[in-house]
PDB file of C-alpha atoms in Angstrom:
ATOM      1  CA  GLN A   1      -9.254  16.513   2.134  1.00 90.00           C
ATOM      2  CA  ILE A   2      -7.953  13.286   3.628  1.00 94.00           C
ATOM      3  CA  SER A   3      -4.857  12.809   5.733  1.00 97.00           C
ATOM      4  CA  LEU A   4      -3.179   9.424   5.873  1.00 98.00           C
ATOM      5  CA  VAL A   5      -0.948   8.204   8.680  1.00 97.00           C
ATOM      6  CA  GLU A   6       1.168   5.077   8.392  1.00 97.00           C
ATOM      7  CA  SER A   7       2.532   2.955  11.206  1.00 96.00           C
ATOM      8  CA  GLY A   8       4.288  -0.349  11.738  1.00 96.00           C
ATOM      9  CA  GLY A   9       7.624   0.057  10.013  1.00 94.00           C
ATOM     10  CA  GLY A  10      10.898  -1.069  11.495  1.00 97.00           C
ATOM     11  CA  SER A  11      14.092  -3.055  11.012  1.00 98.00           C
ATOM     12  CA  VAL A  12      14.004  -6.828  10.584  1.00 98.00           C
ATOM     13  CA  GLN A  13      16.196  -9.603   9.272  1.00 98.00           C
ATOM     14  CA  ALA A  14      15.538 -11.215   5.925  1.00 98.00           C
ATOM     15  CA  GLY A  15      12.843 -13.862   6.047  1.00 98.00           C
ATOM     16  CA  ARG A  16      10.902 -12.191   8.830  1.00 98.00           C
ATOM     17  CA  SER A  17       7.542 -10.412   8.668  1.00 98.00           C
ATOM     18  CA  LEU A  18       6.233  -6.916   9.289  1.00 98.00           C
ATOM     19  CA  ASP A  19       2.732  -5.492   9.348  1.00 98.00           C
ATOM     20  CA  LEU A  20       1.986  -1.954   8.200  1.00 98.00           C
ATOM     21  CA  SER A  21      -1.204  -0.008   8.694  1.00 98.00           C
ATOM     22  CA  CYS A  22      -2.495   3.274   7.334  1.00 98.00           C
ATOM     23  CA  ALA A  23      -5.413   5.165   8.800  1.00 98.00           C
ATOM     24  CA  ALA A  24      -7.398   7.855   7.024  1.00 97.00           C
ATOM     25  CA  SER A  25      -8.359  10.984   8.967  1.00 96.00           C
ATOM     26  CA  ARG A  26     -12.035  10.394   8.211  1.00 94.00           C
ATOM     27  CA  LYS A  27     -14.242   7.577   7.040  1.00 94.00           C
ATOM     28  CA  ILE A  28     -14.093   7.357   3.258  1.00 94.00           C
ATOM     29  CA  GLY A  29     -17.384   6.689   1.552  1.00 89.00           C
ATOM     30  CA  GLY A  30     -18.322   5.535  -1.910  1.00 90.00           C
ATOM     31  CA  ARG A  31     -15.991   3.726  -4.263  1.00 91.00           C
ATOM     32  CA  TYR A  32     -12.340   4.280  -3.476  1.00 93.00           C
ATOM     33  CA  CYS A  33      -8.930   2.711  -3.574  1.00 94.00           C
ATOM     34  CA  MET A  34      -6.138   2.560  -1.047  1.00 96.00           C
ATOM     35  CA  ALA A  35      -2.627   1.489  -1.870  1.00 97.00           C
ATOM     36  CA  TRP A  36       0.951   1.101  -0.769  1.00 98.00           C
ATOM     37  CA  PHE A  37       3.897   2.462  -2.681  1.00 98.00           C
ATOM     38  CA  ARG A  38       7.536   2.378  -1.687  1.00 98.00           C
ATOM     39  CA  GLU A  39      10.602   4.476  -2.270  1.00 97.00           C
ATOM     40  CA  PRO A  40      13.808   2.392  -2.154  1.00 96.00           C
ATOM     41  CA  PRO A  41      17.046   4.268  -1.523  1.00 92.00           C
ATOM     42  CA  ARG A  42      18.056   6.291  -4.595  1.00 93.00           C
ATOM     43  CA  LYS A  43      15.164   4.908  -6.651  1.00 94.00           C
ATOM     44  CA  GLU A  44      11.829   6.121  -7.976  1.00 94.00           C
ATOM     45  CA  ARG A  45       8.585   5.563  -6.096  1.00 96.00           C
ATOM     46  CA  GLU A  46       7.104   2.216  -7.085  1.00 97.00           C
ATOM     47  CA  PHE A  47       3.742   0.550  -6.749  1.00 97.00           C
ATOM     48  CA  VAL A  48       3.442  -2.268  -4.214  1.00 98.00           C
ATOM     49  CA  ALA A  49      -0.230  -3.165  -3.777  1.00 97.00           C
ATOM     50  CA  ALA A  50      -3.712  -1.680  -4.002  1.00 96.00           C
ATOM     51  CA  ILE A  51      -7.221  -2.616  -2.976  1.00 95.00           C
ATOM     52  CA  HIS A  52     -10.606  -1.334  -4.091  1.00 93.00           C
ATOM     53  CA  SER A  53     -13.406  -0.769  -1.579  1.00 92.00           C
ATOM     54  CA  GLU A  54     -16.224  -2.208  -3.663  1.00 86.00           C
ATOM     55  CA  ASP A  55     -15.119  -4.279  -6.607  1.00 66.00           C
ATOM     56  CA  SER A  56     -16.759  -7.671  -6.367  1.00 64.00           C
ATOM     57  CA  ASP A  57     -14.263  -9.180  -8.813  1.00 63.00           C
ATOM     58  CA  ALA A  58     -11.522 -10.596  -6.607  1.00 60.00           C
ATOM     59  CA  ASP A  59      -8.880 -10.384  -9.319  1.00 60.00           C
ATOM     60  CA  ARG A  60      -9.605  -6.714  -9.959  1.00 64.00           C
ATOM     61  CA  ARG A  61     -10.126  -5.799  -6.315  1.00 83.00           C
ATOM     62  CA  GLN A  62      -6.503  -6.385  -5.325  1.00 88.00           C
ATOM     63  CA  LYS A  63      -3.366  -5.662  -7.296  1.00 91.00           C
ATOM     64  CA  PHE A  64       0.249  -6.465  -6.491  1.00 95.00           C
ATOM     65  CA  GLU A  65       3.598  -5.662  -7.937  1.00 96.00           C
ATOM     66  CA  ASP A  66       5.154  -8.840  -9.303  1.00 96.00           C
ATOM     67  CA  SER A  67       8.043  -9.015  -6.848  1.00 96.00           C
ATOM     68  CA  VAL A  68       5.720  -9.081  -3.817  1.00 97.00           C
ATOM     69  CA  LYS A  69       3.070 -11.480  -5.101  1.00 96.00           C
ATOM     70  CA  GLY A  70       2.710 -14.426  -2.772  1.00 96.00           C
ATOM     71  CA  ARG A  71       4.646 -12.652  -0.009  1.00 98.00           C
ATOM     72  CA  PHE A  72       2.571  -9.539   0.727  1.00 98.00           C
ATOM     73  CA  ALA A  73      -1.140  -9.303   1.508  1.00 96.00           C
ATOM     74  CA  ILE A  74      -3.304  -6.178   1.481  1.00 95.00           C
ATOM     75  CA  SER A  75      -6.580  -5.764   3.335  1.00 93.00           C
ATOM     76  CA  LEU A  76      -9.048  -2.989   4.019  1.00 94.00           C
ATOM     77  CA  ASP A  77     -11.160  -2.209   7.065  1.00 93.00           C
ATOM     78  CA  LYS A  78     -13.932  -0.236   5.391  1.00 91.00           C
ATOM     79  CA  ALA A  79     -15.621   0.703   8.655  1.00 92.00           C
ATOM     80  CA  LYS A  80     -12.468   2.480   9.833  1.00 94.00           C
ATOM     81  CA  SER A  81     -10.897   3.337   6.468  1.00 95.00           C
ATOM     82  CA  ILE A  82      -7.679   1.606   7.448  1.00 97.00           C
ATOM     83  CA  VAL A  83      -5.558  -0.299   4.961  1.00 97.00           C
ATOM     84  CA  TYR A  84      -3.095  -2.951   6.061  1.00 97.00           C
ATOM     85  CA  LEU A  85      -0.060  -4.468   4.397  1.00 98.00           C
ATOM     86  CA  LYS A  86       1.176  -7.764   5.741  1.00 98.00           C
ATOM     87  CA  MET A  87       4.695  -8.436   4.517  1.00 98.00           C
ATOM     88  CA  ASN A  88       6.101 -11.947   4.799  1.00 98.00           C
ATOM     89  CA  SER A  89       9.425 -13.449   3.734  1.00 98.00           C
ATOM     90  CA  LEU A  90      11.008 -10.028   3.597  1.00 98.00           C
ATOM     91  CA  LYS A  91      14.104  -9.515   1.476  1.00 98.00           C
ATOM     92  CA  PRO A  92      16.804  -6.834   1.625  1.00 97.00           C
ATOM     93  CA  GLU A  93      15.436  -5.442  -1.643  1.00 97.00           C
ATOM     94  CA  ASP A  94      12.168  -4.672   0.161  1.00 98.00           C
ATOM     95  CA  THR A  95      14.019  -1.956   2.095  1.00 98.00           C
ATOM     96  CA  ALA A  96      12.253   1.338   1.415  1.00 98.00           C
ATOM     97  CA  MET A  97      10.079   4.117   2.742  1.00 98.00           C
ATOM     98  CA  TYR A  98       6.554   2.728   2.461  1.00 98.00           C
ATOM     99  CA  ARG A  99       3.850   5.276   1.742  1.00 98.00           C
ATOM    100  CA  CYS A 100       0.096   4.898   1.812  1.00 98.00           C
ATOM    101  CA  ALA A 101      -2.132   6.465  -0.839  1.00 98.00           C
ATOM    102  CA  ALA A 102      -5.852   6.958  -1.403  1.00 97.00           C
ATOM    103  CA  ASP A 103      -7.910   7.725  -4.469  1.00 95.00           C
ATOM    104  CA  ILE A 104     -11.607   8.497  -4.014  1.00 94.00           C
ATOM    105  CA  ASP A 105     -14.583   8.302  -6.393  1.00 89.00           C
ATOM    106  CA  THR A 106     -12.889   5.764  -8.597  1.00 87.00           C
ATOM    107  CA  SER A 107     -13.753   2.378 -10.039  1.00 84.00           C
ATOM    108  CA  VAL A 108     -10.181   1.347 -10.874  1.00 86.00           C
ATOM    109  CA  CYS A 109      -7.044   1.355  -8.749  1.00 91.00           C
ATOM    110  CA  GLY A 110      -4.129   2.716 -10.730  1.00 91.00           C
ATOM    111  CA  ARG A 111      -0.497   1.627 -10.517  1.00 94.00           C
ATOM    112  CA  LEU A 112       1.027   5.009 -11.246  1.00 95.00           C
ATOM    113  CA  ALA A 113       1.752   7.507  -8.479  1.00 95.00           C
ATOM    114  CA  ARG A 114       0.105  10.277 -10.497  1.00 95.00           C
ATOM    115  CA  ASP A 115      -3.228   8.393 -10.289  1.00 92.00           C
ATOM    116  CA  TRP A 116      -3.435   8.882  -6.528  1.00 96.00           C
ATOM    117  CA  GLN A 117      -4.899  11.910  -4.781  1.00 96.00           C
ATOM    118  CA  PHE A 118      -3.804  11.647  -1.158  1.00 97.00           C
ATOM    119  CA  TRP A 119      -0.540  10.499   0.412  1.00 98.00           C
ATOM    120  CA  GLY A 120       0.852   9.693   3.814  1.00 98.00           C
ATOM    121  CA  GLN A 121       4.297  10.705   5.043  1.00 97.00           C
ATOM    122  CA  GLY A 122       5.614   7.163   5.063  1.00 97.00           C
ATOM    123  CA  THR A 123       7.104   4.588   7.389  1.00 97.00           C
ATOM    124  CA  GLN A 124      10.579   3.139   6.978  1.00 98.00           C
ATOM    125  CA  VAL A 125      11.117  -0.575   6.456  1.00 98.00           C
ATOM    126  CA  THR A 126      14.677  -1.879   6.606  1.00 98.00           C
ATOM    127  CA  VAL A 127      15.504  -5.515   5.900  1.00 98.00           C
ATOM    128  CA  SER A 128      19.006  -6.779   6.660  1.00 97.00           C
ATOM    129  CA  SER A 129      20.574  -9.885   5.217  1.00 94.00           C
TER     130      SER A 129
END
């Protein structure tokens, strides 16, 4: 069992940046994925970004939802099993509860919530215009 704890959310004006982090309760070994999803107000949970621990193919190792490409960056500290999400040029439509997810013993990072085994409680991001 793995617990995930997010931090770094907050309220910012459009155009500003925020950094999120998510720490696993133990070091994750082997091939695994970590990801960020978000839950906008009154909307379904949606994929934001994912990163694989081992994939040597750069294109496959990271995935992004189209609306955040070029604005968000995801990175992974494998030694600490912490995943980061750097969010730049934030827009009001980025407002959501951001949740971290992990999927272990996998070679592919999925985009669907049902593909992920472990979830954090979330951290709120609010972007005002």
